[in-house]
Structure formats: C-alpha cells, structure tokens
Short mmCIF file of C-alpha atoms in Angstrom, two decimals:
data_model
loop_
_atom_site.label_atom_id
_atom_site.label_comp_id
_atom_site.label_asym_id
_atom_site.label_seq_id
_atom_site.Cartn_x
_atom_site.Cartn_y
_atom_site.Cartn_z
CA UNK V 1 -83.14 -164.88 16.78
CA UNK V 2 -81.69 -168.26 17.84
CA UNK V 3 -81.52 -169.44 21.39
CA UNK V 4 -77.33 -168.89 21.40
CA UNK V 5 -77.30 -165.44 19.90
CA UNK V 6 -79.85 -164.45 22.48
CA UNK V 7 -77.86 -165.67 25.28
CA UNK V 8 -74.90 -164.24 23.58
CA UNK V 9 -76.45 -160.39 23.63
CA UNK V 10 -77.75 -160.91 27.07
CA UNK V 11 -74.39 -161.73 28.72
CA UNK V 12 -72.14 -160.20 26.59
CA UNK V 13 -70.74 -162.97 24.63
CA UNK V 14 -70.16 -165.61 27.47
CA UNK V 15 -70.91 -169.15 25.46
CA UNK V 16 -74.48 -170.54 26.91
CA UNK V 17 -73.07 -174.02 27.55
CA UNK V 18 -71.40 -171.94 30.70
CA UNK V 19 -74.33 -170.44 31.76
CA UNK V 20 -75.99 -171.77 35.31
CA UNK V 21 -78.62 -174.51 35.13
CA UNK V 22 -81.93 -175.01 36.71
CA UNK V 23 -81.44 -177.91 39.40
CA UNK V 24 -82.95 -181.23 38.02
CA UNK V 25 -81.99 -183.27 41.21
CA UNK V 26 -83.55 -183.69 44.30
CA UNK V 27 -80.39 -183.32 46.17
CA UNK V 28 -79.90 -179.69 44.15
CA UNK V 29 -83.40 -178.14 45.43
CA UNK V 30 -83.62 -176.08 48.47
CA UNK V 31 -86.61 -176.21 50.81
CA UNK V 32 -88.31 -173.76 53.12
CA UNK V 33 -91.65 -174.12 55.28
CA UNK V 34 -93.83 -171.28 54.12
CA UNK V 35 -97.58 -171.15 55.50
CA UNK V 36 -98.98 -174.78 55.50
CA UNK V 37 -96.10 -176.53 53.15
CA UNK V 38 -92.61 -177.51 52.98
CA UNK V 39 -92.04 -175.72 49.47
CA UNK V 40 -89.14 -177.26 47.14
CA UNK V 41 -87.90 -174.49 44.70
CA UNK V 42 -84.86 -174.35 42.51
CA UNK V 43 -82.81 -170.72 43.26
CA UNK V 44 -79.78 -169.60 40.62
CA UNK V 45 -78.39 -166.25 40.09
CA UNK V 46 -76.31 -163.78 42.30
CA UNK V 47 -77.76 -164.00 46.14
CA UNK V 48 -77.92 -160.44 46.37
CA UNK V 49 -79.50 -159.44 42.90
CA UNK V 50 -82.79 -158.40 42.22
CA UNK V 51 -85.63 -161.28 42.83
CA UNK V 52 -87.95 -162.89 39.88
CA UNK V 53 -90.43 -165.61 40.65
CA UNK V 54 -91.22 -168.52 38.35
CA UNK V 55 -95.08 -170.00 38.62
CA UNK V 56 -95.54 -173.11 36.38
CA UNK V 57 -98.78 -174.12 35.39
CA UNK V 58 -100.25 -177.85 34.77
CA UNK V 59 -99.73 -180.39 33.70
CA UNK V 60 -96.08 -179.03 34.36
CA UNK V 61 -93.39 -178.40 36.45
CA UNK V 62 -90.27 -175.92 37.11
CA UNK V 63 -88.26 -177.47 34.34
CA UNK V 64 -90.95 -175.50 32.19
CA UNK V 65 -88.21 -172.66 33.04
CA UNK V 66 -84.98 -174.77 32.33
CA UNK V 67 -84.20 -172.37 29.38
CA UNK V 68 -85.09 -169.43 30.47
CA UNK V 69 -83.37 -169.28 34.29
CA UNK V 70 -80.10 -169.06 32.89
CA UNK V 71 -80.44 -166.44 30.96
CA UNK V 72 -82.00 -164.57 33.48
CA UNK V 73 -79.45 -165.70 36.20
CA UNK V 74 -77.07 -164.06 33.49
CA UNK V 75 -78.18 -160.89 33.90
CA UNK V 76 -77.98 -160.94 37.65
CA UNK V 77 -81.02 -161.86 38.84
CA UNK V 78 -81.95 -163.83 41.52
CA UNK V 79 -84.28 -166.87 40.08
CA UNK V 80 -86.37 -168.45 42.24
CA UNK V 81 -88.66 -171.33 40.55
CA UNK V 82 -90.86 -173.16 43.50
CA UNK V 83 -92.78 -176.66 42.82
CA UNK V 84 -96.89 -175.31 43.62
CA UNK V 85 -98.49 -177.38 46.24
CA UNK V 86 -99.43 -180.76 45.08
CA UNK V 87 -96.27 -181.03 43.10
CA UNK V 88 -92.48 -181.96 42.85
CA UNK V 89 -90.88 -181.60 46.32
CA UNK V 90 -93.52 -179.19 47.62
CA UNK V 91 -95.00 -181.24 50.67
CA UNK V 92 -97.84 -180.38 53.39
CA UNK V 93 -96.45 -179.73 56.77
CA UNK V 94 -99.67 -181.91 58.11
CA UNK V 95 -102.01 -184.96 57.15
CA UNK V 96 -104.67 -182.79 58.38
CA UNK V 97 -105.02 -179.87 55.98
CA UNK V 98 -106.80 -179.85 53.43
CA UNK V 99 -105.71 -180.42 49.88
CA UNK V 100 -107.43 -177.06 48.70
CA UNK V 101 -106.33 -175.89 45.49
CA UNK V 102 -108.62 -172.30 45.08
CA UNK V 103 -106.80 -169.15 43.35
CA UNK V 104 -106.56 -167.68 46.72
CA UNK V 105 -104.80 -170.98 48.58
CA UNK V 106 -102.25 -171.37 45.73
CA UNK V 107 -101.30 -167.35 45.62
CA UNK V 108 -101.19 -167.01 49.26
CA UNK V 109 -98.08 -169.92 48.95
CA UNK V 110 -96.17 -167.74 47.07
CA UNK V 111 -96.76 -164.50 49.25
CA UNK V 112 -95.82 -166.82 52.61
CA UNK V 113 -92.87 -168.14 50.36
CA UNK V 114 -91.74 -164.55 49.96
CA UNK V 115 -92.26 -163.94 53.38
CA UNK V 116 -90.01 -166.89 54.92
CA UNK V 117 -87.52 -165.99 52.03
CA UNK V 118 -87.28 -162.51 53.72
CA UNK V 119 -88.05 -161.18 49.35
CA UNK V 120 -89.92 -158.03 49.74
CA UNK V 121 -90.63 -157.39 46.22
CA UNK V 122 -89.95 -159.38 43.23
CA UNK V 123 -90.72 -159.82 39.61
CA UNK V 124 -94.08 -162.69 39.29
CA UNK V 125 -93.61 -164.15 35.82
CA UNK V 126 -95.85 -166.98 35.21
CA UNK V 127 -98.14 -169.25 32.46
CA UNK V 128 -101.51 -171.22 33.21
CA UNK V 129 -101.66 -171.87 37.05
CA UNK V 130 -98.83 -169.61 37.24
CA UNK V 131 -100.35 -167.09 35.23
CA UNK V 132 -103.59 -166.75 37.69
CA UNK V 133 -101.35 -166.89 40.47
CA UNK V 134 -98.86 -164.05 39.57
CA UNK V 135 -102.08 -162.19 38.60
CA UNK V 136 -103.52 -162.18 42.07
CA UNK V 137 -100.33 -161.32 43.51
CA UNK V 138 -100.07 -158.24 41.49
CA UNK V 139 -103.87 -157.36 41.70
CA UNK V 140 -104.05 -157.49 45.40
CA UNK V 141 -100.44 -157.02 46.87
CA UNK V 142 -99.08 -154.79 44.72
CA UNK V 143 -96.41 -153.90 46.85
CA UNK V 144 -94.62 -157.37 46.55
CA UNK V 145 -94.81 -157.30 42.68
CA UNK V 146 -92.49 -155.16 40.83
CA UNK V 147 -93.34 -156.33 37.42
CA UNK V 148 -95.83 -158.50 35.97
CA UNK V 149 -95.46 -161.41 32.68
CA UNK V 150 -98.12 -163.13 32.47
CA UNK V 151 -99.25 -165.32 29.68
CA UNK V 152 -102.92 -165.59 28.63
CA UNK V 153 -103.37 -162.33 30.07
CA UNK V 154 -105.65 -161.58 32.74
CA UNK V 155 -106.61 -164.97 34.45
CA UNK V 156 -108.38 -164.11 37.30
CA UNK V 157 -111.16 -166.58 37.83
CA UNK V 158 -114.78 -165.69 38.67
CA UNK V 159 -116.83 -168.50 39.71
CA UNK V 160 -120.01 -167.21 38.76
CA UNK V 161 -118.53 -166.04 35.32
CA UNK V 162 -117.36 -169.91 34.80
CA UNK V 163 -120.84 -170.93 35.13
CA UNK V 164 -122.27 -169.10 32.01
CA UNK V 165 -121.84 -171.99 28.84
CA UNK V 166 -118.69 -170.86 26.24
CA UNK V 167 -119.07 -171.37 22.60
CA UNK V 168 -118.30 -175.07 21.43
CA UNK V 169 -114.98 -175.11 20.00
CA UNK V 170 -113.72 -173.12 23.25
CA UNK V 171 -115.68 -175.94 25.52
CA UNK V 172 -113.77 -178.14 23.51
CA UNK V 173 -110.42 -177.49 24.45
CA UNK V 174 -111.28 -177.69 28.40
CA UNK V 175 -112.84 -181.08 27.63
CA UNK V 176 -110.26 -182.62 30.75
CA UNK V 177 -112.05 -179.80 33.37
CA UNK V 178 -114.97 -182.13 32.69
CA UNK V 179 -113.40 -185.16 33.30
CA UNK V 180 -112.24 -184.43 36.38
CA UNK V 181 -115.72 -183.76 37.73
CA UNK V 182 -116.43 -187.50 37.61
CA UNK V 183 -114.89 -190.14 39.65
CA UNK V 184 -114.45 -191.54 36.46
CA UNK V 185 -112.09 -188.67 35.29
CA UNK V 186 -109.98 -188.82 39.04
CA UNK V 187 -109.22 -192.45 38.59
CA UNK V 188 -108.48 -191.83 35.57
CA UNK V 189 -105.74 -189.00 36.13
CA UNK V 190 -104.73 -191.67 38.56
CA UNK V 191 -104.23 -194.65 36.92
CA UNK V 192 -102.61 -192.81 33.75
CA UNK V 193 -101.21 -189.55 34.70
CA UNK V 194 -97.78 -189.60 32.54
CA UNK V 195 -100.45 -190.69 28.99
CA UNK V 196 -103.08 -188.11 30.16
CA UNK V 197 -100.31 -185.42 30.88
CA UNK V 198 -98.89 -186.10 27.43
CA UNK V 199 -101.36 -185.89 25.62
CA UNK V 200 -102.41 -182.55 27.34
CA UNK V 201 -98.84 -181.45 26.20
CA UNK V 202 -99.29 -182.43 22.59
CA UNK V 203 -102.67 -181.27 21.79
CA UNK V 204 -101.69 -177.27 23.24
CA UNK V 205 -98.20 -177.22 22.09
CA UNK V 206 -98.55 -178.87 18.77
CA UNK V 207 -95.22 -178.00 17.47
CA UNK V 208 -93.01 -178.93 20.39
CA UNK V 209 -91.36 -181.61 19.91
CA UNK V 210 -90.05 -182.58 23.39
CA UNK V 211 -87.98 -185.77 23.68
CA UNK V 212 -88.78 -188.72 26.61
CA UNK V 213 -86.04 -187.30 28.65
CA UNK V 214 -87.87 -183.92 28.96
CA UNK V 215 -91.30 -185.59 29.68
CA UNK V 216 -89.75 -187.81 32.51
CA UNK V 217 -87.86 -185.10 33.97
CA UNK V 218 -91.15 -183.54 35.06
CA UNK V 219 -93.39 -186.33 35.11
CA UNK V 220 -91.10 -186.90 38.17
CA UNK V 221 -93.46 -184.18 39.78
CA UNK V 222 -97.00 -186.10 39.37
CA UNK V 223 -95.58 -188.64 41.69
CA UNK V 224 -96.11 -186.44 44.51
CA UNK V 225 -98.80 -187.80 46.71
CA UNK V 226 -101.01 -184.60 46.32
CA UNK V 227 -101.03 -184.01 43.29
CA UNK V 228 -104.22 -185.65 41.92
CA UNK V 229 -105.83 -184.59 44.68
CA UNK V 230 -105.18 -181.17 44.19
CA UNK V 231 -105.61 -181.04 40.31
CA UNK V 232 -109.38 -182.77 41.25
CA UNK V 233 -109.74 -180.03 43.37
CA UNK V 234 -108.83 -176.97 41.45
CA UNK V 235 -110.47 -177.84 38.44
CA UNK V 236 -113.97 -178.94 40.32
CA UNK V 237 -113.70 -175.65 42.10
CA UNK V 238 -113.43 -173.51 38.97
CA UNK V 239 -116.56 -175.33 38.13
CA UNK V 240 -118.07 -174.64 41.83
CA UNK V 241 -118.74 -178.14 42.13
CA UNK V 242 -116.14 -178.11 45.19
CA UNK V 243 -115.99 -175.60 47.99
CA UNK V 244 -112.46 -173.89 48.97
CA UNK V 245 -111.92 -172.90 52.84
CA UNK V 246 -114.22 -170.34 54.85
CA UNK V 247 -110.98 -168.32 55.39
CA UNK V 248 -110.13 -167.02 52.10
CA UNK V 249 -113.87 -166.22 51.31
CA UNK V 250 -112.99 -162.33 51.80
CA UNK V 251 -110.12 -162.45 49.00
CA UNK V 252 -112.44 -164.75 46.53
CA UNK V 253 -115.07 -161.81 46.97
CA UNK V 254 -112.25 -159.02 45.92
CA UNK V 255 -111.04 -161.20 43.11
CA UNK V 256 -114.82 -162.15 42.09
CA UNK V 257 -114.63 -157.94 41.81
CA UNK V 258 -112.19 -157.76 38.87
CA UNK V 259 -109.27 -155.63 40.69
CA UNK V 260 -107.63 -154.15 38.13
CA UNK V 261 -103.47 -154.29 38.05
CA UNK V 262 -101.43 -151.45 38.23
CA UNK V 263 -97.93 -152.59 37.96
CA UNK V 264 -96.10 -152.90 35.03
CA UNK V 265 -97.23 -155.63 32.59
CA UNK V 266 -96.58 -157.42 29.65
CA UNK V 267 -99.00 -159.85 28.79
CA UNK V 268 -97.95 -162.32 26.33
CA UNK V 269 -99.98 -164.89 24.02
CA UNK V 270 -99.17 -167.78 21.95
CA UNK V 271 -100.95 -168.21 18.71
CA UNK V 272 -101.14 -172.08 19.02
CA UNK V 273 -102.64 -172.08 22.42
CA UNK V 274 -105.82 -173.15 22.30
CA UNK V 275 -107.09 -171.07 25.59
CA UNK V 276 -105.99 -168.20 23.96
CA UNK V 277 -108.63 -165.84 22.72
CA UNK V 278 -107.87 -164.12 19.13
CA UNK V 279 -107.63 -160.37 19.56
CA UNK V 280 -104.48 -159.28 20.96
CA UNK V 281 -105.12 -159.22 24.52
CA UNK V 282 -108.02 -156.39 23.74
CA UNK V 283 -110.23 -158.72 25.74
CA UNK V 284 -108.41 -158.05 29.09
CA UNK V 285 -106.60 -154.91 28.08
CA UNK V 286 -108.65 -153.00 30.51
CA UNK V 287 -107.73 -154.84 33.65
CA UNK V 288 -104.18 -153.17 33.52
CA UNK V 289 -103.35 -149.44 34.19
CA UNK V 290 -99.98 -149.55 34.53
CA UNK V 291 -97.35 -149.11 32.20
CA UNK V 292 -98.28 -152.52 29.81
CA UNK V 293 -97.26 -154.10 26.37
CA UNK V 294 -98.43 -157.02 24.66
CA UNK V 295 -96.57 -159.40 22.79
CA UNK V 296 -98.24 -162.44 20.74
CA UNK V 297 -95.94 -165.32 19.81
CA UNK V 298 -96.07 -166.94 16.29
CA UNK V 299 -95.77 -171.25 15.91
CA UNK V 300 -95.67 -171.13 20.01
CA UNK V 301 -98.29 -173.50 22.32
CA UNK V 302 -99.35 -173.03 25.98
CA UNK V 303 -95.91 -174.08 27.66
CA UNK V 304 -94.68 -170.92 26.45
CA UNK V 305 -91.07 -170.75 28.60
CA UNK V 306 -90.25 -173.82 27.62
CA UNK V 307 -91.15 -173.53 23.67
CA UNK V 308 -89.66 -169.73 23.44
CA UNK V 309 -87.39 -169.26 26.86
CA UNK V 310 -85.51 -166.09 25.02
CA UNK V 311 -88.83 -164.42 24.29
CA UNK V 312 -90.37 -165.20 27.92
CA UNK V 313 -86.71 -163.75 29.09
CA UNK V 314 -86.95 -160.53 27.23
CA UNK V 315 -90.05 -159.95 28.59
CA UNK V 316 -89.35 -160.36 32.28
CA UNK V 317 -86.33 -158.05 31.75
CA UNK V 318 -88.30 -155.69 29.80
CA UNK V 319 -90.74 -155.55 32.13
CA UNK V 320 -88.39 -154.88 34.90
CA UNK V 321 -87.22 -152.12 32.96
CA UNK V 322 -90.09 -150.20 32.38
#
C-alpha cells in the first residue's frame, strides 16, 4: 500500500497534500521549560484529542516523523514530537548542569515534559534513543503510557550486560560507540558531524534514498551547542566509561532489573537494520505481558518512521486500539 492510499483510508478520502505538516521552522515550534531544559517540540492535531508522543533517536531529529504526524493528526490525535536534550531547539535552563545523557536523564525529560504539558497519559512511540526512552516510560510509569511502539524491541540498557564482548559482525555495526570513547572520536563528531551523521544514515538505512534537502533539514539539529557533548556522553556511559548523576542511581538499579512492560505493545523491526537481531522479536518477547504484536518490516533500515511513516502509523493506532 502506497503512502496516498494509506492516507486516503485513514481520513476518509481527504487528499494528503491537505493534511497538517510537522513544523520545519523555528518560528513554528513551541517551547516549554520541563525539569532542567527549555524543550522545543513540534504539536499538530486537534488540542483536545487523545495525546501520542514522538521520541527520535540519533543521529536524527523530529523530522524523522514528518510523514507520519499527519496522518496521525488525521485521525484526531494530538502529536506531540519534542527535540531530546542536546538537540534542535531543546536548550538547558543553566550553564551549570550537567550534560548527562543516561537512560534515566533522557526519560525523565519526557515524563517532566508531560507534566508541564498538564498530558496525563499518552501513547510513547519511538525508534533508537526514542525507543529506550518510551521503553522506560512504559516499564516504570505505566500509568502515563497508554500504548507502547517501539522499534528494536525491548531496549532497556544494562550496563553490566554491555560489558560482556558481542559476536564480531554485531561489534561491527556499533563500530562509532567506540569512537566516541577516544578524544579522537569527539573531535571527530565535532569537526565533521553532517559526513559522520551521513554516513551513519546510509550504512543502516541502505535503501533510503533521502535527498540534501532532507539531510539539512535535520542536520539543522547537530548545531545545537550540546549536542556532541551529550552524544559523547551517552554512548561512553553505555560503555560505563562515564558516570551519570548520583540521583537517578535508584531508577538505573530498577532498570538494571529487567522490569517487564505491561501495557499494550507492538514492537516493530526492520529487516535492514543492522541492530536488529534475526528472530522475530523472540529475543525480548518475554519482557512484555500485555496485550503485544510484532510486526517486522521488509527493504526498511533503522529510521523506520521516516522510511515506512504509514506502517509506523498503523501501529500507533493499532496499538491504541487494543
């Protein structure tokens, strides 16, 4: 099924040129302070309908959920898409905090977003950084989750876990994580983020074929001031070679647990991802004991919303709907 006669089902035959769009401007973005940030996010849909919350991952941005927003919006939802710390319009309220990028930091920004956005509850749909996030959300808050997508599964990292050796190929594809635990690899994301971040987009989604427009569009993000700093960080962390904040040392010890998710799930994997284990999803079938599907997605990378936006649609709606 094509892109218009997807759109076409989902709103009843309105044309998808007429559909809303996801704000590309700066001037279109709203802004709220939420814990320790200013946090730009991009909002369509109807102000009353129900909520669903759009995590990106890296190296991307919110335009990763251009296509699939609209459709969404369609159906009356309320989208909200924020920029995670260290990128876009997302800003630090202070100089002095630090640019921690741990699991529990990054979720916690989305709970204090719902919070100062009044959302109770909402739909987390999400892919690589956005992914883990949604995940922890769901695991431990399950009252502020609704429904669950979340690509790659069950993303929930375990620092000692990440310090037992993978097979080769599979060490292979996080050969960047490496990098970035040299000073070699930070000046390096430094001095060429936009060739380092395409490349990253080429060799996990080998058959999109985005145009310069779409790279600079959210390329535009990586200028932020924080966001090598917090890419350094994350990545070194997941590696415990840098230590995250005293104060979320109670919810790294619950995640380091494994909490299983209860809400319902669908779990969806693309089978040109190269992070994505064969098998279905039987390897982290387990951690879900709600009502769950999974879906895999032929000739689609990593950036799955933005390769297949009508398939990452139908599954936040059929998610909801469970």
């Amino acid at each position: 099924m094509d892109r218009r006669t997807f759109a076409k089902m989902m709103i009843g035959g309105t044309a998808a040129a007429a559909l809303p769009v996801l704000p590309v401007s700066a001037d279109a973005l709203k802004h709220v302070k939420a814990g320790v940030l200013d946090i730009g996010y991009a909002e369509s849909g109807p102000s009353g309908g129900p909520v669903v919350i759009l995590l990106h991952g890296w190296p991307y941005d919110i335009h990763s959920y251009a296509g699939v927003a609209p459709l969404l919006a369609a159906r009356g939802y309320r989208v909200i898409v924020p920029y995670l710390r260290g990128h876009g319009a997302t800003r630090f309220l202070s100089s002095r905090t630090f640019r921690n990028a741990q699991q529990a930091a990054i979720a916690l920004d989305i709970v204090a977003l719902m919070d100062a956005l009044k959302i109770d509850k909402a739909v987390l749909a999400g892919f690589d950084w956005g992914s883990r996030t949604a995940d922890i959300i769901a695991a431990l808050w399950p009252g502020r989750c609704k429904a669950l997508v979340s690509v790659s599964g069950y993303l929930i990292t375990n620092l000692e876990a990440n310090k037992k050796p993978l097979p080769p190929q599979a060490e292979h594809a996080w050969w960047y994580q490496y990098y970035f635990a040299t000073e070699r690899g930070r000046l390096g994301l430094e001095e060429h983020r936009d060739d380092f971040v395409r490349l990253i987009w080429t060799s996990v989604s080998p058959t999109w074929k985005f145009d310069d427009a779409t790279f600079e569009r959210t390329a535009a993000a990586f200028t932020n001031p924080d966001w090598v700093p917090i890419v350094i960080h994350n990545y070194r962390w997941r590696l415990s070679l840098a230590r995250g904040e005293p104060r979320y040392d109670a919810i790294e010890r619950r995640l380091a647990a494994a909490p299983k998710i209860s809400v319902p799930t669908i779990t969806l994997d693309a089978d040109l991802d190269p992070f994505t284990a064969a098998g279905g999803g039987a390897s982290y079938r387990g951690q879900f004991t709600g009502a769950y599907e999974h879906r895999t997605l032929k000739g689609v990378g990593h950036n799955v919303p933005q390769e297949a936006p009508e398939a990452f649609a139908a599954a936040v709606i059929a998610a909801d709907h469970f």
